[in-house]
Every structure is written in C-alpha cells, then in structure tokens.
PDB file of C-alpha atoms in Angstrom:
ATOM      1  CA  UNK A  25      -5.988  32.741  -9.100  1.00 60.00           C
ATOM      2  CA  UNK A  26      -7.655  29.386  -9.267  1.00 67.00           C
ATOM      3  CA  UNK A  27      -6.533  26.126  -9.170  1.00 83.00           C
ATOM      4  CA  UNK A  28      -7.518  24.350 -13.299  1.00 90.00           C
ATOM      5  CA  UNK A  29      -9.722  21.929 -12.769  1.00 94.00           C
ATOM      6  CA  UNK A  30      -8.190  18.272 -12.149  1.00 93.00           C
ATOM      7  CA  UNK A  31      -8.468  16.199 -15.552  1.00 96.00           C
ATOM      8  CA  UNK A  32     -10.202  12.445 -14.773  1.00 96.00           C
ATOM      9  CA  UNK A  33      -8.971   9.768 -17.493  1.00 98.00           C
ATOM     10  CA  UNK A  34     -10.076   6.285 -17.490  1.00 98.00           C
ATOM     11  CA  UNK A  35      -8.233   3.123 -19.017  1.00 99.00           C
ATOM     12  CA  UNK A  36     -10.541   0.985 -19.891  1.00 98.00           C
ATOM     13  CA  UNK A  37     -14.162   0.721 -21.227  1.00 98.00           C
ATOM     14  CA  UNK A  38     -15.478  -2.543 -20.757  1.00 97.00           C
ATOM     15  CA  UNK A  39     -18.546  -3.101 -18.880  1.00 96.00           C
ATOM     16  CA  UNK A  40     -16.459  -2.654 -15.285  1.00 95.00           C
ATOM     17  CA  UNK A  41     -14.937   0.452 -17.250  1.00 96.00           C
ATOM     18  CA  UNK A  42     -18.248   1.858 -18.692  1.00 98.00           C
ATOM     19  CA  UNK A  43     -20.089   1.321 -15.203  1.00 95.00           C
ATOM     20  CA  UNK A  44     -17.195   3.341 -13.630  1.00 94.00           C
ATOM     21  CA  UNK A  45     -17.283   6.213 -16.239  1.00 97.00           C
ATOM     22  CA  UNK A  46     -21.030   6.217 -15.389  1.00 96.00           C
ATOM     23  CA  UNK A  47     -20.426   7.096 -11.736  1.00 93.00           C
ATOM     24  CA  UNK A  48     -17.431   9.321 -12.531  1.00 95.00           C
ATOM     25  CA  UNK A  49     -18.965  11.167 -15.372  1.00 96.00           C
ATOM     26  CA  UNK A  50     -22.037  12.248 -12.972  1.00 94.00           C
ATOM     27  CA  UNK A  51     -20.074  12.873  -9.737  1.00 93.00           C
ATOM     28  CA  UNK A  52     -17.733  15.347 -11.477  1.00 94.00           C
ATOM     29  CA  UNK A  53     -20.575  17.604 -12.902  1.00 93.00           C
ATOM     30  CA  UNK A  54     -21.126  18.490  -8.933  1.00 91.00           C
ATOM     31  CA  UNK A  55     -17.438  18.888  -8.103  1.00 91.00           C
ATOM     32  CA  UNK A  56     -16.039  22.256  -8.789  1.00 90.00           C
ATOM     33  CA  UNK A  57     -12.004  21.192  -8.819  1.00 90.00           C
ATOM     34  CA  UNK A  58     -12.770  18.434 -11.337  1.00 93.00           C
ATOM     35  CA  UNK A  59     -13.025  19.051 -15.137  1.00 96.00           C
ATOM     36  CA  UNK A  60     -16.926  18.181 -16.261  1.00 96.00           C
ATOM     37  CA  UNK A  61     -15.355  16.216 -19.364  1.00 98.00           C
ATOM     38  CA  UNK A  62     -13.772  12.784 -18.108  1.00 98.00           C
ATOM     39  CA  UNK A  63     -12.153  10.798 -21.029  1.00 99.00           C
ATOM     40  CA  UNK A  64     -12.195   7.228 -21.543  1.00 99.00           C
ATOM     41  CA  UNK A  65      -9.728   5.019 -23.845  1.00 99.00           C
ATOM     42  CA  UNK A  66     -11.766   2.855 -26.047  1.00 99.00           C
ATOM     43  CA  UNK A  67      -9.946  -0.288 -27.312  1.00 97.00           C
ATOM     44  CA  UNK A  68     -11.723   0.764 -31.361  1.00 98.00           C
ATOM     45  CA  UNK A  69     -13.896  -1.632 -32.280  1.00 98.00           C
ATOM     46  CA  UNK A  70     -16.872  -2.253 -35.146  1.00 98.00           C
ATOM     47  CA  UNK A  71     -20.471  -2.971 -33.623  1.00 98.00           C
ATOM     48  CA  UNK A  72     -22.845  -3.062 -36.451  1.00 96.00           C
ATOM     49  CA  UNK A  73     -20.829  -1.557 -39.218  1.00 98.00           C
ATOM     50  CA  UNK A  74     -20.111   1.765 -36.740  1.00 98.00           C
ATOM     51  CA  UNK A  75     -17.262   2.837 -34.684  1.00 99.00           C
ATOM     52  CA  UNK A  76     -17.619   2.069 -31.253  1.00 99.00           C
ATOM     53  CA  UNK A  77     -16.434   5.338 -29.879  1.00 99.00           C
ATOM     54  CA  UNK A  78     -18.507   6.910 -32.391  1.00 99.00           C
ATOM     55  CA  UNK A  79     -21.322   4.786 -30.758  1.00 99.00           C
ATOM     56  CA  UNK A  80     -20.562   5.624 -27.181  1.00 99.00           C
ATOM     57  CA  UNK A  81     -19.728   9.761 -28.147  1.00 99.00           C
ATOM     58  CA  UNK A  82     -23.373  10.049 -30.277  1.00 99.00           C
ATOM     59  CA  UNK A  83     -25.374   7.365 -28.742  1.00 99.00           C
ATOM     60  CA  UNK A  84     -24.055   7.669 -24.831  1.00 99.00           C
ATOM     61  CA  UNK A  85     -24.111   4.047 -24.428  1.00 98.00           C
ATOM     62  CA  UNK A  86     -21.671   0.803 -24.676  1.00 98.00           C
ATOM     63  CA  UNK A  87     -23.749  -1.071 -26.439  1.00 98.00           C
ATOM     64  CA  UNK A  88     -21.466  -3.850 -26.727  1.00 98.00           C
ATOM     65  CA  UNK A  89     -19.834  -4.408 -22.825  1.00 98.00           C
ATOM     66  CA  UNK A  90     -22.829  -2.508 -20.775  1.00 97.00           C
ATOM     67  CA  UNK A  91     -26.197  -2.285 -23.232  1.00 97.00           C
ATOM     68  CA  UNK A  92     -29.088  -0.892 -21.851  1.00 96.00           C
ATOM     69  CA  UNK A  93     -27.371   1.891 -19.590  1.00 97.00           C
ATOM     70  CA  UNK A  94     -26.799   5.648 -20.745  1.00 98.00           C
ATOM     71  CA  UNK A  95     -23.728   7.039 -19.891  1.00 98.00           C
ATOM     72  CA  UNK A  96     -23.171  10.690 -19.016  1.00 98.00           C
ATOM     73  CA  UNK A  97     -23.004  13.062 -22.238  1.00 98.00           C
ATOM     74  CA  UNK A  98     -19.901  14.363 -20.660  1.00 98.00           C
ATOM     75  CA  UNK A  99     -17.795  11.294 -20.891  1.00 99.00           C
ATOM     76  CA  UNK A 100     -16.145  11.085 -24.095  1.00 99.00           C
ATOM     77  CA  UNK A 101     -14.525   8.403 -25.452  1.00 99.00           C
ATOM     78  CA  UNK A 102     -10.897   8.675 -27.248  1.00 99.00           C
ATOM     79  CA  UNK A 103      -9.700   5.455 -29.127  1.00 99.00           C
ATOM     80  CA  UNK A 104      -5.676   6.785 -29.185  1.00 98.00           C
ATOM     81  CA  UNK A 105      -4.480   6.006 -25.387  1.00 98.00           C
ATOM     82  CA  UNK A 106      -1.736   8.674 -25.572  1.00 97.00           C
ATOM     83  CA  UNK A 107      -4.393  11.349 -26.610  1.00 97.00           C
ATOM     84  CA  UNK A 108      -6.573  10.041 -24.012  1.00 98.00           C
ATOM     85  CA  UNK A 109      -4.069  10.342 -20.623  1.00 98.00           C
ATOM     86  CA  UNK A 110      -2.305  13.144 -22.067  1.00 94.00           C
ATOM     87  CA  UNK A 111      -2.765  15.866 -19.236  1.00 94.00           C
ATOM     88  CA  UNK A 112      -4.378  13.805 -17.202  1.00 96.00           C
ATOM     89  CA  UNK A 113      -4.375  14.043 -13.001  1.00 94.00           C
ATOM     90  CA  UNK A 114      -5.950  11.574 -12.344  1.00 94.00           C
ATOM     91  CA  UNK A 115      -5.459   7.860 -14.095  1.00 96.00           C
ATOM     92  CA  UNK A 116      -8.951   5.298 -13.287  1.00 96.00           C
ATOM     93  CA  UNK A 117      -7.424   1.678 -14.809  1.00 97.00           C
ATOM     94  CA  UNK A 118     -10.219  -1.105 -15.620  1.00 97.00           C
ATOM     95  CA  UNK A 119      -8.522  -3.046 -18.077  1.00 97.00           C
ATOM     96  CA  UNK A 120      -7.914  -7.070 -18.049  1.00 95.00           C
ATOM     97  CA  UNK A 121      -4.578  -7.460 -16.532  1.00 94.00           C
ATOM     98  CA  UNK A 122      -2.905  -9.198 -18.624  1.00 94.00           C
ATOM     99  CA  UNK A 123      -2.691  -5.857 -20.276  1.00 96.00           C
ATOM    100  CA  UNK A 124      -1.345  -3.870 -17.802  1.00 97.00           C
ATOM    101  CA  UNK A 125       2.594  -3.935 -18.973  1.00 96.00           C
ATOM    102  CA  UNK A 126       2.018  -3.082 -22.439  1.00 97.00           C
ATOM    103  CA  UNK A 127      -0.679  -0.075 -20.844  1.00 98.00           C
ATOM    104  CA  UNK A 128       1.783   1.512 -18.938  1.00 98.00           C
ATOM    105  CA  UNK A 129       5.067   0.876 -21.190  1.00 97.00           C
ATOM    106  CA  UNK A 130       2.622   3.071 -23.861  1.00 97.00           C
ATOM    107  CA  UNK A 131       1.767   5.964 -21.818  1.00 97.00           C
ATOM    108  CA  UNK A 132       4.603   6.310 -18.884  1.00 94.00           C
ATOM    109  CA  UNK A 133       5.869   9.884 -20.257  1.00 92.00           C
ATOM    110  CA  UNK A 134       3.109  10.689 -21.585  1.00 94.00           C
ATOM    111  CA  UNK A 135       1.454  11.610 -18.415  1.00 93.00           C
ATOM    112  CA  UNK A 136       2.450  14.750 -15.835  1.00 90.00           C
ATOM    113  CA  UNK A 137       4.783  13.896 -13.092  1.00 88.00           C
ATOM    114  CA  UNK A 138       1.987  15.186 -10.630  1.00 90.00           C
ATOM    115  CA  UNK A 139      -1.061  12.268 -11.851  1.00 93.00           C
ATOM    116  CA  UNK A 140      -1.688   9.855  -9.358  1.00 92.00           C
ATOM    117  CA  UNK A 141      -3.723   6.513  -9.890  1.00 93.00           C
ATOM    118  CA  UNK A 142      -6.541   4.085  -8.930  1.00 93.00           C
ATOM    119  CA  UNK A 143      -6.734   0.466 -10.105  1.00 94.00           C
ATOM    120  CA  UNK A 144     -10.015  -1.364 -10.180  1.00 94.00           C
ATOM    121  CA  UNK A 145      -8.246  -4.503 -12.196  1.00 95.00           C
ATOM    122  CA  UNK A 146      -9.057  -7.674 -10.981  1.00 90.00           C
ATOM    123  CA  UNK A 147      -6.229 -10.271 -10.754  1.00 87.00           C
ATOM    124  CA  UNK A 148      -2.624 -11.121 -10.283  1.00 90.00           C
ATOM    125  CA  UNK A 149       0.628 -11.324 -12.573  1.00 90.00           C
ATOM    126  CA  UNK A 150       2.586 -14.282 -12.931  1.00 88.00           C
ATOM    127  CA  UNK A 151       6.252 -13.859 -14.423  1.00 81.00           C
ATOM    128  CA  UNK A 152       9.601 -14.718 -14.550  1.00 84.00           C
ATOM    129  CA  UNK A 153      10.110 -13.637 -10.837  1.00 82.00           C
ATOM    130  CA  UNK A 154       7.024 -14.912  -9.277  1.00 89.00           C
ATOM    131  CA  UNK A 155       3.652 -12.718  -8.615  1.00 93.00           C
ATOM    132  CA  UNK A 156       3.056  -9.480  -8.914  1.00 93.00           C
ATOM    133  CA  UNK A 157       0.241  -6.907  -7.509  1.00 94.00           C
ATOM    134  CA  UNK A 158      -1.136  -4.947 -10.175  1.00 95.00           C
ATOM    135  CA  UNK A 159      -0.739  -1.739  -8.320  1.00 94.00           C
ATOM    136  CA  UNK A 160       3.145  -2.646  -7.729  1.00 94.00           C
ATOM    137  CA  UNK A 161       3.311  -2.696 -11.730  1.00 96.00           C
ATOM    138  CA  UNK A 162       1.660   0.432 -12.447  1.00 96.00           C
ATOM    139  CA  UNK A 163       3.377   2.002  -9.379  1.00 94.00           C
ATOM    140  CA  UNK A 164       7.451   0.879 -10.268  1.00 94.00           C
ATOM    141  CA  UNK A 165       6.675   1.381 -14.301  1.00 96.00           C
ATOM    142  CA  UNK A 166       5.146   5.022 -14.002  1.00 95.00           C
ATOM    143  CA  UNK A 167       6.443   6.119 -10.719  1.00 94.00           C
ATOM    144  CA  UNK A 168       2.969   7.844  -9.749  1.00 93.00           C
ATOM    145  CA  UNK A 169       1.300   7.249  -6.832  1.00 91.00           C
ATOM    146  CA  UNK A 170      -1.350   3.764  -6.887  1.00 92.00           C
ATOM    147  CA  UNK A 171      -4.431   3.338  -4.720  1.00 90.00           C
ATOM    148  CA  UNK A 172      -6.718  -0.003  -5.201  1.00 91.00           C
ATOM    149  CA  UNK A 173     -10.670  -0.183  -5.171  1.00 89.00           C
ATOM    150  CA  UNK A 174     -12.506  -3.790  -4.957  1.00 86.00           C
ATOM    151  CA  UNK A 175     -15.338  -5.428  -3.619  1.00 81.00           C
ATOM    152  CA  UNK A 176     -17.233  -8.399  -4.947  1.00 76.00           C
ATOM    153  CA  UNK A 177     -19.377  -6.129  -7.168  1.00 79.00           C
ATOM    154  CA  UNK A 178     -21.088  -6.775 -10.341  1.00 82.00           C
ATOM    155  CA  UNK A 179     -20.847  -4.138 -13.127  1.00 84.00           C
ATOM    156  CA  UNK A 180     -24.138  -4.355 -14.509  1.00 82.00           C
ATOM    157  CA  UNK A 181     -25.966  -3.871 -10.733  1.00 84.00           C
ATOM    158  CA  UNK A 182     -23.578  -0.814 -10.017  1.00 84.00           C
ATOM    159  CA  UNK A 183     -24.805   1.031 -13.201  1.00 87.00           C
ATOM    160  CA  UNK A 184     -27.969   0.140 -12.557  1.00 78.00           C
ATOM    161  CA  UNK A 185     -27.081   1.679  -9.233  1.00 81.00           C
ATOM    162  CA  UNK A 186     -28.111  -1.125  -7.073  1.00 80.00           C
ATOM    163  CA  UNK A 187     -26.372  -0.691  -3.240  1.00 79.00           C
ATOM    164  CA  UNK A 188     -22.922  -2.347  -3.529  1.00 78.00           C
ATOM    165  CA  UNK A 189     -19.871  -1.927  -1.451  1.00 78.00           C
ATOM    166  CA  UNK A 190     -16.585  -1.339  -2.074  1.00 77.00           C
ATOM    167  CA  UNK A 191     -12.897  -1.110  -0.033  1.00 81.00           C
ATOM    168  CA  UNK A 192     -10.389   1.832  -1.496  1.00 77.00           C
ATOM    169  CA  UNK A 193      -6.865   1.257  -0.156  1.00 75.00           C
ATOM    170  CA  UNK A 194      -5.289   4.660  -0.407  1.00 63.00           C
ATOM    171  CA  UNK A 195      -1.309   5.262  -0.198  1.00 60.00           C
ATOM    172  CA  UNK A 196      -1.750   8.788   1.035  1.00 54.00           C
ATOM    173  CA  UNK A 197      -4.042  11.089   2.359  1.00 46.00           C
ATOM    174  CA  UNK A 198      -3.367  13.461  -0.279  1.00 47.00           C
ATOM    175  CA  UNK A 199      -4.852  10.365  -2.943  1.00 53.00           C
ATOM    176  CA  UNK A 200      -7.502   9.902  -0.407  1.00 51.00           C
ATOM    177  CA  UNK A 201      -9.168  13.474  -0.726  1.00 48.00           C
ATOM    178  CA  UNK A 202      -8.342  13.148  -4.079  1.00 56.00           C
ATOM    179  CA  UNK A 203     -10.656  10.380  -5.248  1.00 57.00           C
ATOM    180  CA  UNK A 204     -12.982   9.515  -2.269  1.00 62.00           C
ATOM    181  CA  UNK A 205     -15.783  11.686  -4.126  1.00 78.00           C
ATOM    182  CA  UNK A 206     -15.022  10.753  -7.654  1.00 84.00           C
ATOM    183  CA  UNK A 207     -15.907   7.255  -6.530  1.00 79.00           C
ATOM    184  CA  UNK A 208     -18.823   7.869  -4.149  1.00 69.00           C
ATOM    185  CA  UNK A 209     -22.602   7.001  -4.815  1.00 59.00           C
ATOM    186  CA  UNK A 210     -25.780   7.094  -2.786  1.00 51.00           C
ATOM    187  CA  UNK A 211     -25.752   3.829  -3.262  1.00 47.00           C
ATOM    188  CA  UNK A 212     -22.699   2.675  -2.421  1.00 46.00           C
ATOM    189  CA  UNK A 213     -20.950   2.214   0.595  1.00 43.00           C
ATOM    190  CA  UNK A 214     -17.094   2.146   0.951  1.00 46.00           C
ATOM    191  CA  UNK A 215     -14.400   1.604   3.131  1.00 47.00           C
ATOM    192  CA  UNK A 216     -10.783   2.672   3.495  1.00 45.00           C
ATOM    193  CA  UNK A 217      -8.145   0.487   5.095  1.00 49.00           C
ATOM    194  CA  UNK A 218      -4.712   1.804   5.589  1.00 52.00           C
ATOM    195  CA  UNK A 219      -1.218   0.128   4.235  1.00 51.00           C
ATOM    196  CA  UNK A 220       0.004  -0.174   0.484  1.00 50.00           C
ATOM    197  CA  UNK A 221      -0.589  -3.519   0.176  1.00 51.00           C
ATOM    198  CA  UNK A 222      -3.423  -4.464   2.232  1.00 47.00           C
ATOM    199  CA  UNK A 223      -6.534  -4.431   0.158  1.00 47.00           C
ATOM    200  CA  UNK A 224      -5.050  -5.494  -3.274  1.00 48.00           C
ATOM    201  CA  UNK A 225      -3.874  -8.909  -1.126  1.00 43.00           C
ATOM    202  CA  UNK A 226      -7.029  -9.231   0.430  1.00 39.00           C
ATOM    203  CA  UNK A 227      -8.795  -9.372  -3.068  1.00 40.00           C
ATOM    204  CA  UNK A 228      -6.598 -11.701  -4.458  1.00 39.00           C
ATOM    205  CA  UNK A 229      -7.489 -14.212  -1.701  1.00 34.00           C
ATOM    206  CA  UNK A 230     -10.844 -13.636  -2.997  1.00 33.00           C
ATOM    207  CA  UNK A 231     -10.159 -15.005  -6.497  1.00 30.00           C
TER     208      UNK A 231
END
C-alpha cells in the first residue's frame, strides 16, 4: 500500500511567504509523495473592500505583499492557523519574528508528532534570558524537528525567478531528503552545511 502523500503548510504569507508558496506550490505538482494542495495561513485582511484570502484563492495573487506575481492555483490560502497546520508534515515558517511565540503556543498540539520544520524568519529574539535562535524556539516549544534556509535574497527577484542562492542547514538527513526538492528551483542554487546551529548564526551576523 502507498505511502499518503506528505501535507506542505506554510506560516506566513507576506511577500517572503507568498514568493515561497510560489516555488512550493509548483515543485509539488512534479513530486509524487507530496500532496498537490499546499496551504498557506493568511493573517485576514481587507484590500479593497474584499477578503484577502478570498483575493489570493480566486485571483491567485497577493496583491497586497507580492502584486504583480501569480501564484500556483494549487496553493490555497486558510485564514484560521489551526485549520491551516492541522495534518500537516511538513511546517514552512515566514512570519516576522516577533511572532514566533504566540505562532507556536497556538498550534503546538495541533500538529502530528511526526511534522518536521523549516524556518525562513529573519532575525533574533531578545528576552528575559538573553538571545534566542528562532529555530531553538520553534524546536523546544513544539518538539519537532527545525532546519533553517537563508541567503541575502530578495522576495520580489525570487518570484520573479531571478538566480538567487540560498544555504539550508538541515538537523538530519531524514529533514534533508525531506525538503531539498520542495525548495529547489532552476534558478536557484543552494547549499547545505552541517551542525544545528551553524547557518541560523551565520545569518544573524549578517543582520
């Protein structure tokens, strides 16, 4: 019997988020073990007296964060965050990250023990006990596993799919096969250093 097909949520729909879902929502349509719908949470907002999931689930475009780029018909935004992760293997976060306690305080639960997760948020926390890597919040709050994607990219070039190039950090090897062609464009190039910590210090140096 086959394996279901591996659910794809993403966090986020800004115009990091949207340019993501664009690459996502093609690459799965070619990749058998992936479902061909990826959701996306949508913050719900009003653009011009409509719905902005409405916009983005008729229209296929963000107007507001990433105008003048089509997304894929098969990415579908959801504007309740527990609907959207719900059953979800795979977890893409590309929110601000000043968010990212209140994110994962809403949906740790709500996910299957088995969903591992990529962060593309830029930035550091600052708390009580000092700083804090984004992917050691997600990581000790939902107990999945984290990987970390960066590079000095600019959303608006990779949905235009300009070349860019980008560094995934991967925890396991397991993660690795998991999302290397989720993320993968022609024109993109990427590479993979080794070590949980590694990349998501390098980019904060880059800040």
């Amino acid at each position: 019997m086959a394996a279901a097909p591996l659910k794809v949520c993403i966090v986020g729909s800004g115009n990091w988020g949207s340019a993501v879902a664009k690459i996502i929502g093609s690459n799965v349509k070619n990749l058998q073990k992936f479902s061909s719908t990826v959701k996306m949470w949508v913050f719900e907002e009003t653009v011009n007296g409509r719905k902005l999931t409405d916009i983005i689930n008729n229209d296929h475009e963000n107007v507001k964060y990433l105008p003048g780029h089509k997304l894929p018909e098969n990415v579908v935004a959801v504007p309740n965050l527990g609907e959207a992760v719900q059953d979800a293997d795979l977890l893409v976060f590309v929110i601000p990250h000043q968010f990212i306690h209140k994110i994962c305080d809403e949906i740790t639960g709500r996910v299957p023990k088995k969903a591992v997760g990529i962060t593309l948020i830029k930035g550091i926390d600052e708390g009580p006990d000092g700083l804090k890597l984004i992917s050691d919040i997600i990581r000790e709050k939902m107990g999945i596993d984290i990987s970390v994607l960066m590079g000095a990219n600019i959303a608006s070039e990779v949905a235009a799919e300009k070349f860019c190039e980008t560094t995934i950090e991967h925890c396991c090897c397991g993660s690795r096969l998991l999302r290397w062609p989720l993320l993968w464009g022609q024109h993109q190039g990427s590479r993979h250093p080794p070590g949980p910590h590694g990349n998501d210090r390098f980019r904060q140096d880059l800040l």
